mmCIF file of C-alpha atoms in Angstrom:
data_model
loop_
_atom_site.group_PDB
_atom_site.id
_atom_site.type_symbol
_atom_site.label_atom_id
_atom_site.label_comp_id
_atom_site.label_asym_id
_atom_site.label_seq_id
_atom_site.Cartn_x
_atom_site.Cartn_y
_atom_site.Cartn_z
ATOM 1 C CA UNK A 1 27.204 -50.783 179.893
ATOM 2 C CA UNK A 2 27.390 -49.467 176.350
ATOM 3 C CA UNK A 3 24.269 -50.218 174.332
ATOM 4 C CA UNK A 4 23.963 -50.555 170.572
ATOM 5 C CA UNK A 5 20.559 -50.766 168.932
ATOM 6 C CA UNK A 6 19.532 -51.834 165.456
ATOM 7 C CA UNK A 7 16.382 -51.030 163.576
ATOM 8 C CA UNK A 8 14.483 -52.825 162.306
ATOM 9 C CA UNK A 9 14.999 -56.116 164.090
ATOM 10 C CA UNK A 10 13.559 -57.957 161.137
ATOM 11 C CA UNK A 11 12.397 -57.009 157.663
ATOM 12 C CA UNK A 12 10.827 -58.807 154.735
ATOM 13 C CA UNK A 13 11.044 -57.205 151.326
ATOM 14 C CA UNK A 14 10.445 -58.004 147.695
ATOM 15 C CA UNK A 15 13.264 -58.735 145.315
ATOM 16 C CA UNK A 16 14.563 -55.572 143.656
ATOM 17 C CA UNK A 17 13.729 -53.209 146.493
ATOM 18 C CA UNK A 18 16.173 -51.471 148.830
ATOM 19 C CA UNK A 19 16.297 -51.874 152.580
ATOM 20 C CA UNK A 20 17.945 -49.579 155.119
ATOM 21 C CA UNK A 21 19.198 -50.848 158.465
ATOM 22 C CA UNK A 22 20.143 -48.435 161.227
ATOM 23 C CA UNK A 23 22.765 -48.963 163.897
ATOM 24 C CA UNK A 24 22.861 -46.580 166.848
ATOM 25 C CA UNK A 25 25.117 -46.264 169.851
ATOM 26 C CA UNK A 26 22.703 -45.146 172.549
ATOM 27 C CA UNK A 27 24.893 -43.937 175.381
ATOM 28 C CA UNK A 28 28.302 -43.361 173.831
ATOM 29 C CA UNK A 29 29.937 -41.978 170.743
ATOM 30 C CA UNK A 30 31.470 -44.410 168.312
ATOM 31 C CA UNK A 31 34.070 -43.235 165.867
ATOM 32 C CA UNK A 32 34.148 -46.648 164.274
ATOM 33 C CA UNK A 33 31.313 -49.032 163.551
ATOM 34 C CA UNK A 34 31.508 -52.417 161.879
ATOM 35 C CA UNK A 35 28.949 -54.303 159.812
ATOM 36 C CA UNK A 36 28.838 -58.081 159.832
ATOM 37 C CA UNK A 37 26.815 -60.703 158.091
ATOM 38 C CA UNK A 38 25.940 -63.995 159.756
ATOM 39 C CA UNK A 39 24.624 -66.989 157.874
ATOM 40 C CA UNK A 40 22.687 -69.713 159.702
ATOM 41 C CA UNK A 41 24.928 -71.779 161.943
ATOM 42 C CA UNK A 42 27.974 -69.947 160.666
ATOM 43 C CA UNK A 43 30.302 -67.319 161.968
ATOM 44 C CA UNK A 44 30.136 -63.593 161.559
ATOM 45 C CA UNK A 45 31.733 -62.259 158.412
ATOM 46 C CA UNK A 46 32.986 -58.690 158.482
ATOM 47 C CA UNK A 47 31.540 -56.725 155.590
ATOM 48 C CA UNK A 48 32.868 -53.234 156.149
ATOM 49 C CA UNK A 49 34.335 -50.756 158.583
ATOM 50 C CA UNK A 50 32.507 -47.479 158.937
ATOM 51 C CA UNK A 51 34.241 -44.360 160.199
ATOM 52 C CA UNK A 52 32.348 -41.208 161.028
ATOM 53 C CA UNK A 53 32.701 -38.585 158.341
ATOM 54 C CA UNK A 54 34.569 -40.735 155.854
ATOM 55 C CA UNK A 55 33.908 -43.451 153.330
ATOM 56 C CA UNK A 56 33.482 -46.983 154.556
ATOM 57 C CA UNK A 57 36.193 -49.549 153.990
ATOM 58 C CA UNK A 58 34.835 -52.754 152.485
ATOM 59 C CA UNK A 59 36.246 -56.230 152.873
ATOM 60 C CA UNK A 60 37.343 -58.144 149.837
ATOM 61 C CA UNK A 61 34.434 -59.622 147.961
ATOM 62 C CA UNK A 62 31.813 -57.254 149.378
ATOM 63 C CA UNK A 63 30.087 -55.129 146.740
ATOM 64 C CA UNK A 64 30.213 -51.531 147.911
ATOM 65 C CA UNK A 65 27.602 -50.437 145.390
ATOM 66 C CA UNK A 66 25.191 -53.013 146.734
ATOM 67 C CA UNK A 67 25.813 -52.509 150.427
ATOM 68 C CA UNK A 68 25.858 -48.758 150.961
ATOM 69 C CA UNK A 69 27.158 -47.609 154.306
ATOM 70 C CA UNK A 70 26.753 -44.126 155.711
ATOM 71 C CA UNK A 71 28.203 -43.062 159.054
ATOM 72 C CA UNK A 72 26.646 -39.644 159.343
ATOM 73 C CA UNK A 73 27.248 -39.023 163.020
ATOM 74 C CA UNK A 74 29.116 -40.422 165.990
ATOM 75 C CA UNK A 75 26.032 -42.356 167.051
ATOM 76 C CA UNK A 76 24.520 -43.559 163.782
ATOM 77 C CA UNK A 77 25.601 -45.759 160.916
ATOM 78 C CA UNK A 78 23.271 -47.097 158.242
ATOM 79 C CA UNK A 79 23.548 -50.048 155.896
ATOM 80 C CA UNK A 80 21.400 -49.957 152.775
ATOM 81 C CA UNK A 81 21.005 -53.149 150.805
ATOM 82 C CA UNK A 82 20.214 -51.941 147.296
ATOM 83 C CA UNK A 83 18.225 -53.967 144.783
ATOM 84 C CA UNK A 84 17.975 -56.818 147.226
ATOM 85 C CA UNK A 85 17.777 -60.402 146.016
ATOM 86 C CA UNK A 86 17.007 -63.639 147.848
ATOM 87 C CA UNK A 87 20.714 -64.413 148.243
ATOM 88 C CA UNK A 88 21.015 -61.244 150.337
ATOM 89 C CA UNK A 89 18.759 -62.804 152.953
ATOM 90 C CA UNK A 90 20.810 -63.016 156.106
ATOM 91 C CA UNK A 91 21.324 -61.759 159.632
ATOM 92 C CA UNK A 92 23.111 -58.393 159.652
ATOM 93 C CA UNK A 93 24.884 -57.280 162.800
ATOM 94 C CA UNK A 94 26.609 -54.027 163.604
ATOM 95 C CA UNK A 95 29.109 -53.233 166.306
ATOM 96 C CA UNK A 96 30.571 -50.038 167.667
ATOM 97 C CA UNK A 97 34.021 -49.500 169.030
ATOM 98 C CA UNK A 98 34.209 -47.226 172.001
ATOM 99 C CA UNK A 99 37.102 -45.181 173.220
ATOM 100 C CA UNK A 100 40.479 -44.540 171.682
ATOM 101 C CA UNK A 101 42.386 -46.438 169.061
ATOM 102 C CA UNK A 102 43.919 -48.549 171.812
ATOM 103 C CA UNK A 103 40.541 -49.863 172.892
ATOM 104 C CA UNK A 104 39.674 -53.260 171.511
ATOM 105 C CA UNK A 105 36.188 -53.463 172.948
ATOM 106 C CA UNK A 106 33.328 -53.639 170.507
ATOM 107 C CA UNK A 107 29.671 -53.546 171.502
ATOM 108 C CA UNK A 108 27.257 -55.383 169.300
ATOM 109 C CA UNK A 109 23.737 -54.656 168.221
ATOM 110 C CA UNK A 110 21.068 -57.365 168.432
ATOM 111 C CA UNK A 111 21.065 -57.881 164.679
ATOM 112 C CA UNK A 112 18.563 -57.453 161.840
ATOM 113 C CA UNK A 113 17.033 -60.433 160.069
ATOM 114 C CA UNK A 114 16.538 -59.640 156.370
ATOM 115 C CA UNK A 115 14.386 -61.901 154.233
ATOM 116 C CA UNK A 116 14.123 -61.125 150.529
ATOM 117 C CA UNK A 117 11.261 -62.799 148.717
ATOM 118 C CA UNK B 1 45.274 -64.392 156.713
ATOM 119 C CA UNK B 2 44.057 -64.481 160.267
ATOM 120 C CA UNK B 3 41.779 -67.330 161.284
ATOM 121 C CA UNK B 4 40.111 -68.794 164.356
ATOM 122 C CA UNK B 5 39.049 -72.405 164.721
ATOM 123 C CA UNK B 6 36.630 -73.595 167.374
ATOM 124 C CA UNK B 7 35.614 -77.073 168.332
ATOM 125 C CA UNK B 8 32.599 -78.411 166.523
ATOM 126 C CA UNK B 9 29.294 -78.164 168.271
ATOM 127 C CA UNK B 10 26.728 -78.452 169.470
ATOM 128 C CA UNK B 11 27.825 -79.210 172.999
ATOM 129 C CA UNK B 12 25.212 -80.618 175.355
ATOM 130 C CA UNK B 13 25.898 -80.846 179.086
ATOM 131 C CA UNK B 14 24.055 -81.443 182.296
ATOM 132 C CA UNK B 15 23.918 -78.712 184.890
ATOM 133 C CA UNK B 16 27.055 -78.499 187.055
ATOM 134 C CA UNK B 17 29.190 -80.302 184.472
ATOM 135 C CA UNK B 18 32.629 -79.050 183.479
ATOM 136 C CA UNK B 19 32.840 -77.136 180.213
ATOM 137 C CA UNK B 20 35.696 -76.801 177.755
ATOM 138 C CA UNK B 21 35.357 -75.195 174.354
ATOM 139 C CA UNK B 22 38.576 -75.358 172.371
ATOM 140 C CA UNK B 23 39.813 -72.449 170.321
ATOM 141 C CA UNK B 24 43.001 -72.131 168.287
ATOM 142 C CA UNK B 25 44.108 -69.276 166.121
ATOM 143 C CA UNK B 26 46.424 -68.283 163.306
ATOM 144 C CA UNK B 27 47.615 -64.699 163.137
ATOM 145 C CA UNK B 28 50.722 -62.656 162.597
ATOM 146 C CA UNK B 29 52.174 -60.799 165.527
ATOM 147 C CA UNK B 30 50.518 -60.738 168.916
ATOM 148 C CA UNK B 31 46.744 -60.529 168.595
ATOM 149 C CA UNK B 32 44.282 -59.835 171.376
ATOM 150 C CA UNK B 33 41.932 -62.751 172.008
ATOM 151 C CA UNK B 34 38.272 -62.698 172.980
ATOM 152 C CA UNK B 35 35.322 -64.860 173.836
ATOM 153 C CA UNK B 36 31.907 -63.495 172.931
ATOM 154 C CA UNK B 37 28.575 -65.015 173.936
ATOM 155 C CA UNK B 38 25.275 -64.721 172.085
ATOM 156 C CA UNK B 39 22.200 -65.580 174.117
ATOM 157 C CA UNK B 40 19.019 -66.476 172.239
ATOM 158 C CA UNK B 41 17.497 -63.394 170.633
ATOM 159 C CA UNK B 42 20.275 -61.082 171.796
ATOM 160 C CA UNK B 43 23.390 -59.495 170.363
ATOM 161 C CA UNK B 44 26.924 -60.652 171.013
ATOM 162 C CA UNK B 45 28.332 -59.739 174.387
ATOM 163 C CA UNK B 46 31.968 -59.693 175.367
ATOM 164 C CA UNK B 47 32.539 -62.500 177.868
ATOM 165 C CA UNK B 48 36.257 -62.148 178.489
ATOM 166 C CA UNK B 49 39.486 -61.163 176.800
ATOM 167 C CA UNK B 50 43.258 -61.430 177.040
ATOM 168 C CA UNK B 51 45.710 -59.134 175.358
ATOM 169 C CA UNK B 52 49.075 -60.836 175.807
ATOM 170 C CA UNK B 53 50.635 -64.239 176.272
ATOM 171 C CA UNK B 54 49.860 -66.030 179.562
ATOM 172 C CA UNK B 55 47.111 -63.552 180.409
ATOM 173 C CA UNK B 56 43.996 -65.152 181.868
ATOM 174 C CA UNK B 57 40.641 -63.612 181.115
ATOM 175 C CA UNK B 58 37.782 -64.419 183.468
ATOM 176 C CA UNK B 59 34.150 -63.461 183.931
ATOM 177 C CA UNK B 60 31.006 -65.091 185.352
ATOM 178 C CA UNK B 61 32.954 -68.225 186.258
ATOM 179 C CA UNK B 62 34.392 -68.614 182.762
ATOM 180 C CA UNK B 63 38.138 -68.564 182.195
ATOM 181 C CA UNK B 64 40.506 -68.670 179.245
ATOM 182 C CA UNK B 65 44.290 -68.411 179.138
ATOM 183 C CA UNK B 66 46.232 -66.946 176.210
ATOM 184 C CA UNK B 67 48.701 -69.671 175.221
ATOM 185 C CA UNK B 68 51.053 -68.400 172.565
ATOM 186 C CA UNK B 69 53.095 -71.593 172.376
ATOM 187 C CA UNK B 70 50.012 -73.579 171.374
ATOM 188 C CA UNK B 71 48.170 -70.610 169.769
ATOM 189 C CA UNK B 72 45.144 -71.468 171.865
ATOM 190 C CA UNK B 73 42.538 -69.721 173.994
ATOM 191 C CA UNK B 74 40.312 -72.494 175.347
ATOM 192 C CA UNK B 75 37.200 -71.501 177.282
ATOM 193 C CA UNK B 76 36.478 -73.326 180.556
ATOM 194 C CA UNK B 77 33.901 -73.261 183.298
ATOM 195 C CA UNK B 78 33.889 -75.534 186.286
ATOM 196 C CA UNK B 79 30.140 -75.856 186.743
ATOM 197 C CA UNK B 80 27.739 -74.801 184.020
ATOM 198 C CA UNK B 81 24.188 -73.616 184.567
ATOM 199 C CA UNK B 82 21.115 -73.772 182.375
ATOM 200 C CA UNK B 83 21.444 -70.020 181.924
ATOM 201 C CA UNK B 84 24.814 -70.548 180.201
ATOM 202 C CA UNK B 85 23.045 -72.038 177.191
ATOM 203 C CA UNK B 86 24.104 -69.821 174.283
ATOM 204 C CA UNK B 87 26.410 -69.618 171.288
ATOM 205 C CA UNK B 88 30.046 -68.923 172.137
ATOM 206 C CA UNK B 89 32.423 -67.264 169.691
ATOM 207 C CA UNK B 90 36.186 -67.121 169.940
ATOM 208 C CA UNK B 91 37.708 -64.116 168.179
ATOM 209 C CA UNK B 92 40.916 -62.194 167.684
ATOM 210 C CA UNK B 93 42.032 -58.714 166.774
ATOM 211 C CA UNK B 94 45.399 -58.289 165.127
ATOM 212 C CA UNK B 95 47.731 -56.062 167.042
ATOM 213 C CA UNK B 96 48.283 -53.473 164.348
ATOM 214 C CA UNK B 97 48.441 -52.634 160.683
ATOM 215 C CA UNK B 98 45.512 -52.079 158.390
ATOM 216 C CA UNK B 99 43.470 -54.781 160.077
ATOM 217 C CA UNK B 100 43.571 -53.064 163.448
ATOM 218 C CA UNK B 101 40.228 -53.211 165.182
ATOM 219 C CA UNK B 102 38.807 -55.877 162.896
ATOM 220 C CA UNK B 103 37.532 -58.928 164.712
ATOM 221 C CA UNK B 104 38.069 -62.330 163.156
ATOM 222 C CA UNK B 105 35.564 -64.839 164.522
ATOM 223 C CA UNK B 106 35.519 -68.570 164.885
ATOM 224 C CA UNK B 107 32.461 -70.430 163.644
ATOM 225 C CA UNK B 108 30.722 -70.436 167.001
ATOM 226 C CA UNK B 109 29.857 -73.290 169.348
ATOM 227 C CA UNK B 110 26.307 -73.902 170.487
ATOM 228 C CA UNK B 111 26.109 -74.880 174.153
ATOM 229 C CA UNK B 112 22.968 -76.401 175.621
ATOM 230 C CA UNK B 113 22.793 -77.118 179.340
ATOM 231 C CA UNK B 114 20.047 -79.375 180.649
ATOM 232 C CA UNK B 115 18.757 -79.314 184.242
#
């Protein structure tokens, strides 16, 4: 089946630094990737929709200058958490949609645990 | 806006017990409905889906029927195994408009199955 990887799987950083998380579709091309945030024992919250070659679309309440998304190719999207603070600590998950616009199937990465000290 | 509500967890069952995890939704139009499963240390995997009213999605012994009249998509399995222990998420995608392709998730239900 379609595989999505994320790197790193976990990261610890100091407050004020920036962290980049990569999301790759390994065996398919994804025109659309999604970034989610998951708090402990809570659901996934969609942060933004990333389309290859265009600017990401952010959900209401998500700071686009803080969470920079780049979808440089059909197999790679990156999320950069800029000037991270402890409240940004969370589990970040990406997904990739495969196929045409009529396809509703998304494949999820294993997630990245970010801890900001 | 769209929303999905799942039964509160955690759910603890003995092996071979019957499982039901309730899921109801609120959405405009005719959304597609999904159940995703997240095993410990892994990413979410699609378990089953249904795209229109009265459709039944099934996979690995799990079933869920799209009930438009009750706006529900309850997950059932007749005999659970220890290996079914995971977090289960109900989700929907709106049929069209600017939200197309965006999954709205329920809060997740932790299932633990004991031998």
